[in-house]
mmCIF file of C-alpha atoms in Angstrom:
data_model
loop_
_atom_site.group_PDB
_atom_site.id
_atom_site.type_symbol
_atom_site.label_atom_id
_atom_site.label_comp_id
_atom_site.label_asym_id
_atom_site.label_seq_id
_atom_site.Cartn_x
_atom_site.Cartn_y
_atom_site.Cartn_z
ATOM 1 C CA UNK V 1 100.545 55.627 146.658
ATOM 2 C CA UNK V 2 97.885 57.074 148.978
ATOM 3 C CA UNK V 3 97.465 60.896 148.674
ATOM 4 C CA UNK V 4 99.326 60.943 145.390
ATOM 5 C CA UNK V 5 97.948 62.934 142.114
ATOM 6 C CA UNK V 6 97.299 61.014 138.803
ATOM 7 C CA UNK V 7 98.345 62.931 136.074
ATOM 8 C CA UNK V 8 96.410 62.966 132.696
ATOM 9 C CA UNK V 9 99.575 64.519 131.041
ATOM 10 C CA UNK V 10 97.739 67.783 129.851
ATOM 11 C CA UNK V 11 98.968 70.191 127.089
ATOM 12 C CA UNK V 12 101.336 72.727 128.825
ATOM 13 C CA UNK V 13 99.681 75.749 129.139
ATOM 14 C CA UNK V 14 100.639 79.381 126.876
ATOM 15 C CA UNK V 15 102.599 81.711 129.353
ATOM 16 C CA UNK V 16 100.323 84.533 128.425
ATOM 17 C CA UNK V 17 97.506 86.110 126.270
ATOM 18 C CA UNK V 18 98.625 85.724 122.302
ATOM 19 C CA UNK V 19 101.509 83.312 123.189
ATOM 20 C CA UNK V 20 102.278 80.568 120.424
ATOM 21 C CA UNK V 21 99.405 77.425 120.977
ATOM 22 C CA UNK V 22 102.212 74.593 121.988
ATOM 23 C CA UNK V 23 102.843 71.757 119.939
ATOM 24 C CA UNK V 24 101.681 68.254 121.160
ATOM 25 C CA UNK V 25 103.221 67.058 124.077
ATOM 26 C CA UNK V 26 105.970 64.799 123.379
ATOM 27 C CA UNK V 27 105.853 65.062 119.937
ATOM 28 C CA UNK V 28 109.306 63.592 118.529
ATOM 29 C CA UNK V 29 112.102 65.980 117.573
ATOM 30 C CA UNK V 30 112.666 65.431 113.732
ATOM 31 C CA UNK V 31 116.438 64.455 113.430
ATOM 32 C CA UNK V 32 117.528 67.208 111.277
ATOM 33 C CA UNK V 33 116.395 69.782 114.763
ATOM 34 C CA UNK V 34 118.259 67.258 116.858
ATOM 35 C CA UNK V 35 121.460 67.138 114.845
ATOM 36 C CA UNK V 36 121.479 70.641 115.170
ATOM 37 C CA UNK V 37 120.814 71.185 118.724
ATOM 38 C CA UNK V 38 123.652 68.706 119.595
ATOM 39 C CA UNK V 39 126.234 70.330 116.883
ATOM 40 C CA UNK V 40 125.492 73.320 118.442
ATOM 41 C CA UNK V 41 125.840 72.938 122.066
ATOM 42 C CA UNK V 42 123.588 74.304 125.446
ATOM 43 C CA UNK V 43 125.764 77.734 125.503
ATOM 44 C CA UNK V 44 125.557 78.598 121.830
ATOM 45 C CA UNK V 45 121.770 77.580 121.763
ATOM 46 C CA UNK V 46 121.662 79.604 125.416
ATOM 47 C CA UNK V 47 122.722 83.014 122.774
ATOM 48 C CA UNK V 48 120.307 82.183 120.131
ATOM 49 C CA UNK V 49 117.303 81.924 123.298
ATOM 50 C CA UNK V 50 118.677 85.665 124.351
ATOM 51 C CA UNK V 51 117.677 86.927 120.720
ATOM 52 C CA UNK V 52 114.280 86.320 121.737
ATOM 53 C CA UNK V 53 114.658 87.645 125.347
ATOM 54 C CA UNK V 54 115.149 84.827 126.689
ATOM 55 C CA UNK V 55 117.683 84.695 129.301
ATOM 56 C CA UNK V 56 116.812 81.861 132.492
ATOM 57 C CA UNK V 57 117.404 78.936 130.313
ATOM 58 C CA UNK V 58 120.803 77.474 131.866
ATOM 59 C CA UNK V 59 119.796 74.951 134.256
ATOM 60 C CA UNK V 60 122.107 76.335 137.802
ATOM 61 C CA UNK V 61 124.401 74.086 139.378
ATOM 62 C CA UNK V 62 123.270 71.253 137.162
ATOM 63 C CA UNK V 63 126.247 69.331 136.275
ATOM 64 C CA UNK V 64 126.947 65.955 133.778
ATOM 65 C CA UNK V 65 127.005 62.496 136.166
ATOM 66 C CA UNK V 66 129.651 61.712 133.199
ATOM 67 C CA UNK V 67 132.182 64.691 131.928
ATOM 68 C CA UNK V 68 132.677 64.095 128.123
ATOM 69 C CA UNK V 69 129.851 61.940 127.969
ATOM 70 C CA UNK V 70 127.174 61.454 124.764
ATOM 71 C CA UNK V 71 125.135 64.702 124.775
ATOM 72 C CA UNK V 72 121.548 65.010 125.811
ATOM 73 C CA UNK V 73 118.315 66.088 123.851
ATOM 74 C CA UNK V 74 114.500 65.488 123.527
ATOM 75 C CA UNK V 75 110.889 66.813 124.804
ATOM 76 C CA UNK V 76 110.711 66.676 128.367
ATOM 77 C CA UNK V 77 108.512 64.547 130.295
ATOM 78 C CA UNK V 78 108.319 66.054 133.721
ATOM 79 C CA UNK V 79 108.082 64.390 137.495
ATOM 80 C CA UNK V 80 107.566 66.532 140.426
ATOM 81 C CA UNK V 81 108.566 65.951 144.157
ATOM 82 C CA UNK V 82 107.770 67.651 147.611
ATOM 83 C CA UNK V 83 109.211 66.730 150.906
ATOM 84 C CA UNK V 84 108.401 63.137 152.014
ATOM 85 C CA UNK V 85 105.700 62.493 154.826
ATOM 86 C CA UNK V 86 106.200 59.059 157.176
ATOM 87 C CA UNK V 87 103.145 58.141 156.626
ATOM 88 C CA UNK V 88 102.766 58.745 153.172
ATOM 89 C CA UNK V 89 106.555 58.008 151.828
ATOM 90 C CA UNK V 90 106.767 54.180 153.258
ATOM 91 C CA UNK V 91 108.568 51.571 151.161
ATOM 92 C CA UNK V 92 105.456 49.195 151.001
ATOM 93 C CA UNK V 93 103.678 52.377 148.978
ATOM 94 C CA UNK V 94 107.175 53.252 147.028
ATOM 95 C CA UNK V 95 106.211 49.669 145.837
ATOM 96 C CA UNK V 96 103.107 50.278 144.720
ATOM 97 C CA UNK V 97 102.698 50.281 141.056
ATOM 98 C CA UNK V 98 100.764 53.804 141.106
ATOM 99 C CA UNK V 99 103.748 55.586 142.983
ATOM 100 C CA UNK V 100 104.541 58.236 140.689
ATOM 101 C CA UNK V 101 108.060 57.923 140.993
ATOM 102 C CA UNK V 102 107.822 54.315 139.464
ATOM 103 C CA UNK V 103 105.012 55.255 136.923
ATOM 104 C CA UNK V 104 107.648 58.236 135.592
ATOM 105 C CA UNK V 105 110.028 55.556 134.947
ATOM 106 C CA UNK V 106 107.865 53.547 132.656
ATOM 107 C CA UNK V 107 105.508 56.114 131.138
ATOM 108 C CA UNK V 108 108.528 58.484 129.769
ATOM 109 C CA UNK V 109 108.238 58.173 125.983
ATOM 110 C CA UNK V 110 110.900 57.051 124.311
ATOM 111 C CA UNK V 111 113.019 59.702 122.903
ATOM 112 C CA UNK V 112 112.077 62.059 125.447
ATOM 113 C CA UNK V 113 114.356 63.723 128.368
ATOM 114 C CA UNK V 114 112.613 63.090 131.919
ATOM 115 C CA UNK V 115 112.983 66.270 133.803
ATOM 116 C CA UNK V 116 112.749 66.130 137.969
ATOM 117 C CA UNK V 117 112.133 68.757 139.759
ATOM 118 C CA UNK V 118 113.229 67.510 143.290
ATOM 119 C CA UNK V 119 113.291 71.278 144.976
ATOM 120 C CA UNK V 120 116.972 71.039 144.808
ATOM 121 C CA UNK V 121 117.072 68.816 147.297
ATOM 122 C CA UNK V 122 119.915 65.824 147.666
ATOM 123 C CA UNK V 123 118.654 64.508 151.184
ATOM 124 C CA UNK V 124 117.095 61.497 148.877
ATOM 125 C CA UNK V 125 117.601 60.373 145.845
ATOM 126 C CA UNK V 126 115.907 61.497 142.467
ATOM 127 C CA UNK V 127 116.345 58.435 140.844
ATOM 128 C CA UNK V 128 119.111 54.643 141.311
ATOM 129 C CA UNK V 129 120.591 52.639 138.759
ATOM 130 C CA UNK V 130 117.861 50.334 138.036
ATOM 131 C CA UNK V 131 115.454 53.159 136.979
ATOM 132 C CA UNK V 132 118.111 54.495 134.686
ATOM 133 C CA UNK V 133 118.800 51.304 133.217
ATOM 134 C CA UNK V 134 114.904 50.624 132.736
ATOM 135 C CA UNK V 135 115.057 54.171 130.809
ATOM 136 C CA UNK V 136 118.253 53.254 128.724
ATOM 137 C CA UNK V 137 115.933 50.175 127.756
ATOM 138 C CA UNK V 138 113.067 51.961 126.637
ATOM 139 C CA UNK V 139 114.852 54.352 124.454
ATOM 140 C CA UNK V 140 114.698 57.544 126.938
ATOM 141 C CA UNK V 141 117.200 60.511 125.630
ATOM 142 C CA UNK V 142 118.272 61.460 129.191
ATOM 143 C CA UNK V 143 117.606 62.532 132.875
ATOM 144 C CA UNK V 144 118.057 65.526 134.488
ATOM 145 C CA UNK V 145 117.614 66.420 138.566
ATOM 146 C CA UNK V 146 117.909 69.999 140.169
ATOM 147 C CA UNK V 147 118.693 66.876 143.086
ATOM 148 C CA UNK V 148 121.177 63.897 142.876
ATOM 149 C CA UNK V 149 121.458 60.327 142.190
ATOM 150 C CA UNK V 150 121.923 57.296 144.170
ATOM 151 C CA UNK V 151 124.616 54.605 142.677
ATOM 152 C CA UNK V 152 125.928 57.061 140.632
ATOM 153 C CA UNK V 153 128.487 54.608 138.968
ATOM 154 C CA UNK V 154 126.222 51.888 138.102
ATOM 155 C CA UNK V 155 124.251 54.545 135.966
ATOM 156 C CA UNK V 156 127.460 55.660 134.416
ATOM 157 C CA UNK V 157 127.586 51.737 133.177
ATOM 158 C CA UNK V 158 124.048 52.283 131.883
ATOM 159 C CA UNK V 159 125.366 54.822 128.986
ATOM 160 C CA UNK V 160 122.052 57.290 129.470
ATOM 161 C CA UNK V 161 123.073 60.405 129.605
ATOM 162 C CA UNK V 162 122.466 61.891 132.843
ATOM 163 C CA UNK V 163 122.629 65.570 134.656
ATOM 164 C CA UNK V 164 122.479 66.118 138.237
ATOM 165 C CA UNK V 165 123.994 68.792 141.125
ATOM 166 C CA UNK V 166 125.905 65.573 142.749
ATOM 167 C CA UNK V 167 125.405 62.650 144.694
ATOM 168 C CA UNK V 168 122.327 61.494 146.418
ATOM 169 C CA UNK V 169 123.207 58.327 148.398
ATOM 170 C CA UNK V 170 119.783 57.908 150.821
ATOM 171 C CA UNK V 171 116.695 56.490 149.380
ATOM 172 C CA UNK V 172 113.917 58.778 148.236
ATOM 173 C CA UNK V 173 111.255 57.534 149.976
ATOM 174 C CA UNK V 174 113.357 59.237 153.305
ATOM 175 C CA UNK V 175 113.084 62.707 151.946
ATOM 176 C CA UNK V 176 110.594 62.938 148.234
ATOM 177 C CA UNK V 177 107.088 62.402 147.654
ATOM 178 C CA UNK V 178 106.117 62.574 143.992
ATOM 179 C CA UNK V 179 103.250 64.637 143.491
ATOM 180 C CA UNK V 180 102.670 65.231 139.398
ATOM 181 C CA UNK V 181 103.551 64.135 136.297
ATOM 182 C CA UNK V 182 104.085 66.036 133.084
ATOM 183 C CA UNK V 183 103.012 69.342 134.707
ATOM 184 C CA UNK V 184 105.106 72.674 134.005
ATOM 185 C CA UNK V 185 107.989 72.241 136.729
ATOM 186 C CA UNK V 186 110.870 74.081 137.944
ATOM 187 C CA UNK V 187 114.451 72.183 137.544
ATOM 188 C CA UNK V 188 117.722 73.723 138.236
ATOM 189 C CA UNK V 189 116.131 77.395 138.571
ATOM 190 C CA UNK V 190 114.329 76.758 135.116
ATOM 191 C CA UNK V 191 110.873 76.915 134.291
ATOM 192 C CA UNK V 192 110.250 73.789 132.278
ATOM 193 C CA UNK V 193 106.907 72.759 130.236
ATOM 194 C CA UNK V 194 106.315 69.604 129.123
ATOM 195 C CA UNK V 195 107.104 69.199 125.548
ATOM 196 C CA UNK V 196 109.992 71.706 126.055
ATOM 197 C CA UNK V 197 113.115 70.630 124.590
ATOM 198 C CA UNK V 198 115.989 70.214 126.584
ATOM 199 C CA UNK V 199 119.488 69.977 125.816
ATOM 200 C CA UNK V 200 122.387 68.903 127.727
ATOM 201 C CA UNK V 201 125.979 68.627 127.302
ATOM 202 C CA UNK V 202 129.351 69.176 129.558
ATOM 203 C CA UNK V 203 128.146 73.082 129.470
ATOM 204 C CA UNK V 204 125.235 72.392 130.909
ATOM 205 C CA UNK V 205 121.272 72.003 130.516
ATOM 206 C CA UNK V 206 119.021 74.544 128.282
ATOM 207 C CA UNK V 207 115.877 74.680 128.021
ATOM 208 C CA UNK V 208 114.186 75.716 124.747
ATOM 209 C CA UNK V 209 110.177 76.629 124.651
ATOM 210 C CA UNK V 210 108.834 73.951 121.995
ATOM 211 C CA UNK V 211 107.418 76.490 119.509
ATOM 212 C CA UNK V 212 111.112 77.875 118.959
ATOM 213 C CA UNK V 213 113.148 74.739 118.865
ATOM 214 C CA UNK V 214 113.489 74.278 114.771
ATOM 215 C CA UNK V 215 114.402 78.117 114.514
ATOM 216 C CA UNK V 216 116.681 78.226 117.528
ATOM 217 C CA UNK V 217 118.679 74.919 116.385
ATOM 218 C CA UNK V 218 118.821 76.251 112.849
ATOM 219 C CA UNK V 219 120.151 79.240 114.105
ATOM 220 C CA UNK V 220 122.223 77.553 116.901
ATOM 221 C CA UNK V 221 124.161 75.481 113.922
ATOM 222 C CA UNK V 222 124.589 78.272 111.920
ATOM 223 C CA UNK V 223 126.387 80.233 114.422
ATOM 224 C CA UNK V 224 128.483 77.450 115.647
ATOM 225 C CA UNK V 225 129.429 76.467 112.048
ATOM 226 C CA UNK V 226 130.868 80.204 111.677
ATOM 227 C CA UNK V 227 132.481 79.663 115.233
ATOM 228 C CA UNK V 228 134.606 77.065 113.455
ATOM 229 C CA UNK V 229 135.449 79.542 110.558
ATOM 230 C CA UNK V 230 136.715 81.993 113.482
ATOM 231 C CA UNK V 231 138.593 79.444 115.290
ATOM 232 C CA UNK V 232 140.495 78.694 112.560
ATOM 233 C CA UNK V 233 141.257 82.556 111.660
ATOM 234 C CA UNK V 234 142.386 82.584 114.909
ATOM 235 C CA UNK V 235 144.786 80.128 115.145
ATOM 236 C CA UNK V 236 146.049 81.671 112.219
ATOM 237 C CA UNK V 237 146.668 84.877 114.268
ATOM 238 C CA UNK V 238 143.742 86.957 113.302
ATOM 239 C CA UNK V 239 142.274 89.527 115.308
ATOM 240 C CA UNK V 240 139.162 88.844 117.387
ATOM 241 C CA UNK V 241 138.351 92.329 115.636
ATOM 242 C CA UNK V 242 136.499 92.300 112.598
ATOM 243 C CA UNK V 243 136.271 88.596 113.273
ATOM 244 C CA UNK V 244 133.946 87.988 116.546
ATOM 245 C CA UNK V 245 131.395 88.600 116.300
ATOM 246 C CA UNK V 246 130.897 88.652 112.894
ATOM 247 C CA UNK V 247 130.415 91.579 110.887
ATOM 248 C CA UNK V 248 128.693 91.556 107.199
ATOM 249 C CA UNK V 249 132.283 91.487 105.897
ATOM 250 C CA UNK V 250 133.636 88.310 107.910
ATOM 251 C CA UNK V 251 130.292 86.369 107.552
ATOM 252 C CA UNK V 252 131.007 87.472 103.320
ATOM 253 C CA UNK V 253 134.343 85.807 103.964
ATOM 254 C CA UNK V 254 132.345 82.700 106.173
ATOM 255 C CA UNK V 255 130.331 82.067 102.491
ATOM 256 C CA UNK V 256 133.305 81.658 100.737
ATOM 257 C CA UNK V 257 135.011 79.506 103.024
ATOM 258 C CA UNK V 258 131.971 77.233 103.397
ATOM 259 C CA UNK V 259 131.673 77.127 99.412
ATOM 260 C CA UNK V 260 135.151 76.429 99.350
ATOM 261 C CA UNK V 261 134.377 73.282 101.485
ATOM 262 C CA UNK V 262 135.489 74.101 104.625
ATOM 263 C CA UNK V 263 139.258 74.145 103.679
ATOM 264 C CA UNK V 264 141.792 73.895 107.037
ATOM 265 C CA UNK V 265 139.294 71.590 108.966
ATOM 266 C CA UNK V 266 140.694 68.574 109.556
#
């Protein structure tokens, strides 16, 4: 499309002076980080991000297109939008095959989560059903929009997982021009680099800086493994005291119970 960037998809760029060097874009999660991440949920990896001062990670306003649907996780691949221009955003050069839009869809590597930043707008659509099933297809984790969707429940049928702030019925060309891919974006109030790993689920989307994903989800699965212990001391009438959070004596008791294989879970 005329006027549009091509994007080289660079290395993200270190936030500041003595930052960790990032780890290459798109590299794959290894399944042991992603079985934790999604055993662990957004919120509880959300806590384990705050140990490390890191609190803008929920994604606001962005919502599941499916409640109770399969959960969400992988490096993000980023697309970027700005209001649409008439004579830039026709639908002869949404056709082309170097609109970004269409070039997101294809180039997203599979196991990754494509991230749009569409300035929070719903006056167009970030993305219709036939994208999402051409993602589905090439083994993409998930989609997530600080916008909406068009033909929301065809892309239900599609079984990606997708997030979104609601419905976006009008075609994009009417109010998005894509301008970049895979360059830091901002989705949902979150600053997002590509590589990041993202995470969605009915709580919502976090976003975790590559160079702490293993550690957080480690720590993530931990903690959500001894929410289970607590749970079940609660039902039993326990007091939150003592209990939650855990104290040296109750994560003691946690050991046991976990060497004792879990007993009470069903």
């Amino acid at each position: 499309m005329s006027g549009e960037k091509r994007a080289d998809r660079p290395e993200p760029t270190p936030a500041a002076p003595g930052a960790p060097l990032p780890q290459p874009v798109h590299e794959p999660l290894s399944p042991t980080v992603r079985e934790q991440l999604v055993r662990a949920g957004s919120s509880t990896v959300a806590n384990m991000l705050l140990r490390h001062g890191l609190r803008n990670v929920l994604m606001a306003g962005v919502r599941p297109l499916v409640a109770g649907g399969a959960p969400m996780v992988g490096p993000a691949s980023t697309l970027r939008f700005i209001p649409a221009r008439e004579d830039l955003d026709t639908l002869a050069n949404y056709a082309s095959s170097e609109n970004l839009h269409r070039r997101a869809i294809e180039e997203c590597p599979p196991g990754a989560v494509l991230v749009i930043d569409a300035g929070g707008s719903r006056a167009g659509a970030s993305m219709g059903d036939m994208m999402a099933a051409r993602l589905q297809r090439r083994g993409v984790s998930g989609a997530v929009t600080d916008g909406g969707y068009r033909d929301s429940g065809a892309i239900a049928g599609t079984g990606l997982p997708c997030f979104h702030r609601g419905n976006a019925p009008a075609a994009t060309p009417i109010a998005l021009h894509p301008v970049a891919l895979d360059e830091p974006v901002g989705c949902g109030g979150v600053a997002v680099y590509p590589g990041d790993v993202v995470l969605g689920d009915d709580d919502g989307v976090a976003v975790i800086p590559r160079h702490l994903a293993a550690e957080v989800a480690a720590l993530a699965a931990d903690a959500a493994s001894y929410e289970e212990f607590a749970a079940l001391e609660i039902r039993r009438g326990r007091s939150l005291f003592g209990l939650f959070p855990a104290t040296l004596e109750s994560r003691q008791e946690y050991d046991t119970w976990v060497a004792s294989s879990r007993p009470g879970l069903e």
